[in-house]
JSON list of C-alpha atoms in Angstrom, two decimals:
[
{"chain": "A", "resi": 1, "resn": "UNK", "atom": "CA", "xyz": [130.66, 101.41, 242.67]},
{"chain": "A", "resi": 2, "resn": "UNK", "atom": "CA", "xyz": [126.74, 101.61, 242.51]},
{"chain": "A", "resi": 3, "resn": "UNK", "atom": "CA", "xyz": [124.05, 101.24, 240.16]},
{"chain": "A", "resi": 4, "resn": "UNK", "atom": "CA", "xyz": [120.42, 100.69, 239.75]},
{"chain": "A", "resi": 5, "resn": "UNK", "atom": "CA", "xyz": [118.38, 98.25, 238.23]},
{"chain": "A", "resi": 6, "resn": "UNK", "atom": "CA", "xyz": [115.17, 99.57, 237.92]},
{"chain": "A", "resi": 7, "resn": "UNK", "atom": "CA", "xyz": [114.35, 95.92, 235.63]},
{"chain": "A", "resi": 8, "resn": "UNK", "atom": "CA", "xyz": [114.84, 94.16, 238.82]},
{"chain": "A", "resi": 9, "resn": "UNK", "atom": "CA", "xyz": [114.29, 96.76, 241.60]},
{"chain": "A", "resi": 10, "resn": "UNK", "atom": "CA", "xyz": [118.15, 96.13, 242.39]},
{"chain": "A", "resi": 11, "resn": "UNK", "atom": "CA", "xyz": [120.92, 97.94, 243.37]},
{"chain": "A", "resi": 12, "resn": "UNK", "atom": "CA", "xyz": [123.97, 96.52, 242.59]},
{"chain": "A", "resi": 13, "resn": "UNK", "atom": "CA", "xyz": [127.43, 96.55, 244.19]},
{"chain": "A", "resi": 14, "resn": "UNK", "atom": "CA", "xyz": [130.41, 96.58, 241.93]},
{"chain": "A", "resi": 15, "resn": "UNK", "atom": "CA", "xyz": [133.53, 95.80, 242.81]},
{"chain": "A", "resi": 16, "resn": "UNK", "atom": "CA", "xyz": [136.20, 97.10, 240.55]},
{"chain": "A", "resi": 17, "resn": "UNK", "atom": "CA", "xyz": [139.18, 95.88, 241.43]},
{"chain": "A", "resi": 18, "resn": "UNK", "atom": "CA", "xyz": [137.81, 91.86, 241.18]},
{"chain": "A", "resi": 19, "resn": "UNK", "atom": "CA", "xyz": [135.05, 92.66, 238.74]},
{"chain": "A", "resi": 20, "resn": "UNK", "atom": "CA", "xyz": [132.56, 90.68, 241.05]},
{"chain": "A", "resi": 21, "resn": "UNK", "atom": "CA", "xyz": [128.79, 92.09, 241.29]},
{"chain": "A", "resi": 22, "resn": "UNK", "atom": "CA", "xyz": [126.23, 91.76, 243.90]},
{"chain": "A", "resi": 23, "resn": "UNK", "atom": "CA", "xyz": [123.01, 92.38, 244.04]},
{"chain": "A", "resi": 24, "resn": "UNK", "atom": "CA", "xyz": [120.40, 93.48, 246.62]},
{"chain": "A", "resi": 25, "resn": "UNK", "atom": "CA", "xyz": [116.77, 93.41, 246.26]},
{"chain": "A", "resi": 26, "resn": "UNK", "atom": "CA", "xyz": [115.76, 96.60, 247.40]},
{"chain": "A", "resi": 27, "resn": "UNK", "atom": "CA", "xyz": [111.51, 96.86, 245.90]},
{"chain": "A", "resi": 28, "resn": "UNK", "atom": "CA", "xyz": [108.94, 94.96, 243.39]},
{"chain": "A", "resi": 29, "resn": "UNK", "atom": "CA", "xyz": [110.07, 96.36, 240.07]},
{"chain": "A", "resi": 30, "resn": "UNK", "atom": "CA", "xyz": [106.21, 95.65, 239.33]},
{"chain": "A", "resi": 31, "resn": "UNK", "atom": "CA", "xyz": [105.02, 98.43, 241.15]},
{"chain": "A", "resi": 32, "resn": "UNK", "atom": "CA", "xyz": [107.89, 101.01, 241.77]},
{"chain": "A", "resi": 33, "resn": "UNK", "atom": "CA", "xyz": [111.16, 102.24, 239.45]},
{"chain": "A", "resi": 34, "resn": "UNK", "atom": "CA", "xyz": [114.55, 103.15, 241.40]},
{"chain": "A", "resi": 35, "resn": "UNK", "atom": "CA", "xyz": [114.97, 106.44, 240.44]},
{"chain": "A", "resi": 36, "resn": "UNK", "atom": "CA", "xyz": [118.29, 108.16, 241.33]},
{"chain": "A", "resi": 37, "resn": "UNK", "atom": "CA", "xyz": [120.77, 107.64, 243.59]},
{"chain": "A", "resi": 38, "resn": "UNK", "atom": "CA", "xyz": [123.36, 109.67, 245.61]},
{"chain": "A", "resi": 39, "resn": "UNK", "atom": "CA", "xyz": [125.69, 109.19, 248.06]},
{"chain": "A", "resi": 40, "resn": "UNK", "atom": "CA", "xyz": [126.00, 111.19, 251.36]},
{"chain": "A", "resi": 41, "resn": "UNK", "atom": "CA", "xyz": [129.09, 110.31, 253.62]},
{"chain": "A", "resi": 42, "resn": "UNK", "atom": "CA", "xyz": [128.02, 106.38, 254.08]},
{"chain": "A", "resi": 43, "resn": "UNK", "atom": "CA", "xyz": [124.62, 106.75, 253.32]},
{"chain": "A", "resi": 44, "resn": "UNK", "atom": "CA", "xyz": [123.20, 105.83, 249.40]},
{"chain": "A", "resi": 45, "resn": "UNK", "atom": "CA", "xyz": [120.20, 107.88, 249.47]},
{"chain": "A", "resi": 46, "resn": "UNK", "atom": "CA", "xyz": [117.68, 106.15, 246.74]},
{"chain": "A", "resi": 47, "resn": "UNK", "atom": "CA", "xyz": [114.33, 107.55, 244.92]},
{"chain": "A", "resi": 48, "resn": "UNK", "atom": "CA", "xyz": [111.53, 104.84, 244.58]},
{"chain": "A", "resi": 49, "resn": "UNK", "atom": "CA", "xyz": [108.87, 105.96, 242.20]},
{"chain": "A", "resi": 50, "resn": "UNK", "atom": "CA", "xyz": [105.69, 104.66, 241.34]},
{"chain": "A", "resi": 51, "resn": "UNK", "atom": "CA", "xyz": [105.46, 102.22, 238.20]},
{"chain": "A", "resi": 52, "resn": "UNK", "atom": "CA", "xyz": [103.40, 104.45, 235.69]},
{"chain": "A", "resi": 53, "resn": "UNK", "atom": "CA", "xyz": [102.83, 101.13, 234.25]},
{"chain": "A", "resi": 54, "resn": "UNK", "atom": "CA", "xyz": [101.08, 99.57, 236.98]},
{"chain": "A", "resi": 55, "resn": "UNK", "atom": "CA", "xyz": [99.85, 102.71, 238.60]},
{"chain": "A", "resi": 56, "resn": "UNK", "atom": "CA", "xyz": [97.87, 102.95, 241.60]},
{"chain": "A", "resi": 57, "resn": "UNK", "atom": "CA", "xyz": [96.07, 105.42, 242.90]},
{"chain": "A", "resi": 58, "resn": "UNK", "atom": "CA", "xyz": [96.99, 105.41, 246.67]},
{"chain": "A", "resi": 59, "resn": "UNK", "atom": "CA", "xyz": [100.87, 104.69, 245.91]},
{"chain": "A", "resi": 60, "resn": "UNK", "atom": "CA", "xyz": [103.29, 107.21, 246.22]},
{"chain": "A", "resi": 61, "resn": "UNK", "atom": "CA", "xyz": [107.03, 107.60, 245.82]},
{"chain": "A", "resi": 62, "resn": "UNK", "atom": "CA", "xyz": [109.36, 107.12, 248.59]},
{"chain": "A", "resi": 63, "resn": "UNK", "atom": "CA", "xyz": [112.91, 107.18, 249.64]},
{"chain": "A", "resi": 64, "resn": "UNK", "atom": "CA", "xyz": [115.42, 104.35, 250.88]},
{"chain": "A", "resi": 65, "resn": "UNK", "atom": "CA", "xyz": [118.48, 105.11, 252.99]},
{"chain": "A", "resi": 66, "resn": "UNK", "atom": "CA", "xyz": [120.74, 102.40, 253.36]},
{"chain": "A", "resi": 67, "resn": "UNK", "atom": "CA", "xyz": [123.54, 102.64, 255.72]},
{"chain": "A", "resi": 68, "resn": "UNK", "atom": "CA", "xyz": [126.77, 101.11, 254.01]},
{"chain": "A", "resi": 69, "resn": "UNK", "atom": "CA", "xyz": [128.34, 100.79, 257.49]},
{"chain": "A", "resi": 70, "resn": "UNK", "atom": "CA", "xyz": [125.80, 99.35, 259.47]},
{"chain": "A", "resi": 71, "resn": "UNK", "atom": "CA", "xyz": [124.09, 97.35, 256.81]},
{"chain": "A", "resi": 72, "resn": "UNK", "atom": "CA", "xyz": [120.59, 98.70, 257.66]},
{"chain": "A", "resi": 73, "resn": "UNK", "atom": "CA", "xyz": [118.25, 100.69, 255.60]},
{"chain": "A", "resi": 74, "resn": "UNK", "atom": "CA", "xyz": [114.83, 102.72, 256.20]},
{"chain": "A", "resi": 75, "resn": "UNK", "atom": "CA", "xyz": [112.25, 104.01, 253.97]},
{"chain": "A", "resi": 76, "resn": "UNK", "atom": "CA", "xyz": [110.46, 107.67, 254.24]},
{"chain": "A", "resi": 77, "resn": "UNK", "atom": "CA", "xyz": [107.42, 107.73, 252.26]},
{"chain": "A", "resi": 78, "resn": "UNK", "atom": "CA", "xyz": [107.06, 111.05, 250.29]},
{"chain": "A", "resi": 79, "resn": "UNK", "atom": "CA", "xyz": [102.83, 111.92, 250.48]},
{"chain": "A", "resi": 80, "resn": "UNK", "atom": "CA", "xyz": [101.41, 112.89, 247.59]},
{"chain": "A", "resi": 81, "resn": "UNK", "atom": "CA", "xyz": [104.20, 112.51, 245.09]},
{"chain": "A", "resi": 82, "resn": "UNK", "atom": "CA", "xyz": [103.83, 110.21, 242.42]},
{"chain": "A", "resi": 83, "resn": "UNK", "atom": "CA", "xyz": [106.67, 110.26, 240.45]},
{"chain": "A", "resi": 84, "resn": "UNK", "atom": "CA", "xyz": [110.53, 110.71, 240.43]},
{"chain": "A", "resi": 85, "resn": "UNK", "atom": "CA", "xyz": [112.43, 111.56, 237.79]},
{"chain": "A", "resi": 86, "resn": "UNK", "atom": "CA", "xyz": [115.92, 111.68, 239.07]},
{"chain": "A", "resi": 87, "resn": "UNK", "atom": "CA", "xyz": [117.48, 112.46, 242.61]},
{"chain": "A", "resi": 88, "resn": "UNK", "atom": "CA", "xyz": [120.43, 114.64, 244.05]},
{"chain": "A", "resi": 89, "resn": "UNK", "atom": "CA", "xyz": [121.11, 115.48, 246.95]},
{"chain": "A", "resi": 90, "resn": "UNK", "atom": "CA", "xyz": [122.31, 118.77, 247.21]}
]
Protein backbone atom coordinates (compact mmCIF):
# COMPACT_ATOMS: atom_id res chain seq x y z
CA UNK A 1 0.00 0.00 0.00
CA UNK A 2 0.72 3.81 -0.63
CA UNK A 3 0.36 6.99 1.00
CA UNK A 4 1.46 10.51 1.07
CA UNK A 5 3.04 12.63 3.41
CA UNK A 6 2.62 15.92 2.34
CA UNK A 7 4.41 16.97 6.20
CA UNK A 8 7.48 15.43 4.87
CA UNK A 9 7.13 15.45 1.03
CA UNK A 10 7.11 11.48 1.43
CA UNK A 11 5.54 8.75 0.01
CA UNK A 12 5.47 5.90 1.96
CA UNK A 13 5.49 2.17 1.25
CA UNK A 14 3.44 -0.06 3.47
CA UNK A 15 3.78 -3.37 3.76
CA UNK A 16 0.82 -5.15 5.16
CA UNK A 17 1.53 -8.37 5.69
CA UNK A 18 4.90 -7.41 8.11
CA UNK A 19 3.58 -4.01 9.08
CA UNK A 20 7.06 -2.47 8.09
CA UNK A 21 7.02 1.20 6.44
CA UNK A 22 9.39 2.89 4.20
CA UNK A 23 9.79 5.99 3.20
CA UNK A 24 11.02 7.89 0.11
CA UNK A 25 11.78 11.44 -0.16
CA UNK A 26 10.16 12.42 -3.14
CA UNK A 27 10.17 16.93 -2.81
CA UNK A 28 10.89 19.88 -0.12
CA UNK A 29 7.63 19.87 1.80
CA UNK A 30 8.73 23.69 2.18
CA UNK A 31 7.87 24.61 -1.11
CA UNK A 32 5.47 21.96 -2.70
CA UNK A 33 2.39 19.60 -1.12
CA UNK A 34 1.92 15.92 -2.65
CA UNK A 35 -1.31 16.13 -3.84
CA UNK A 36 -2.99 12.88 -5.04
CA UNK A 37 -1.93 9.83 -6.08
CA UNK A 38 -3.04 7.01 -8.47
CA UNK A 39 -1.85 4.05 -9.72
CA UNK A 40 -1.64 3.05 -13.44
CA UNK A 41 -0.45 -0.62 -14.18
CA UNK A 42 3.17 -0.13 -12.32
CA UNK A 43 3.31 3.37 -12.50
CA UNK A 44 2.17 5.71 -9.11
CA UNK A 45 1.34 8.78 -10.89
CA UNK A 46 1.79 11.76 -8.12
CA UNK A 47 0.49 15.61 -8.09
CA UNK A 48 3.14 18.09 -6.63
CA UNK A 49 1.58 21.41 -5.88
CA UNK A 50 2.90 24.56 -4.94
CA UNK A 51 3.11 25.39 -1.05
CA UNK A 52 0.45 28.29 -0.79
CA UNK A 53 2.40 28.89 2.26
CA UNK A 54 5.60 29.64 0.81
CA UNK A 55 4.35 30.69 -2.55
CA UNK A 56 6.34 31.77 -5.35
CA UNK A 57 5.58 33.39 -8.16
CA UNK A 58 7.48 31.46 -10.93
CA UNK A 59 6.66 27.90 -9.28
CA UNK A 60 4.24 25.76 -10.66
CA UNK A 61 2.78 22.33 -9.99
CA UNK A 62 4.14 19.29 -11.48
CA UNK A 63 3.81 15.61 -11.77
CA UNK A 64 6.11 12.58 -10.61
CA UNK A 65 5.93 9.15 -12.22
CA UNK A 66 7.72 6.61 -10.50
CA UNK A 67 8.16 3.31 -12.04
CA UNK A 68 7.60 0.54 -9.26
CA UNK A 69 9.42 -1.95 -11.52
CA UNK A 70 12.30 -0.23 -12.59
CA UNK A 71 12.80 1.93 -9.58
CA UNK A 72 13.09 5.18 -11.63
CA UNK A 73 10.94 8.19 -11.60
CA UNK A 74 10.54 11.50 -13.85
CA UNK A 75 8.90 14.72 -13.32
CA UNK A 76 6.62 16.73 -16.04
CA UNK A 77 6.21 20.19 -15.02
CA UNK A 78 2.58 21.43 -15.56
CA UNK A 79 3.06 25.50 -16.91
CA UNK A 80 1.02 27.76 -15.49
CA UNK A 81 -0.79 25.75 -12.86
CA UNK A 82 -0.39 26.61 -9.45
CA UNK A 83 -2.26 24.44 -7.49
CA UNK A 84 -3.58 20.81 -7.13
CA UNK A 85 -6.21 19.82 -5.29
CA UNK A 86 -6.45 16.14 -5.79
CA UNK A 87 -5.46 13.74 -8.77
CA UNK A 88 -7.09 10.75 -10.75
CA UNK A 89 -6.30 9.39 -13.40
CA UNK A 90 -9.04 8.51 -15.42
Amino acid sequence: MYTLSTATGEILEINLETQSVKAHKLVDSHSTFLRGLDIVGDKLIIGCSVNFKTNDKDKQCYIIIADLKDKTHARYDLDGIKFINDLKVA
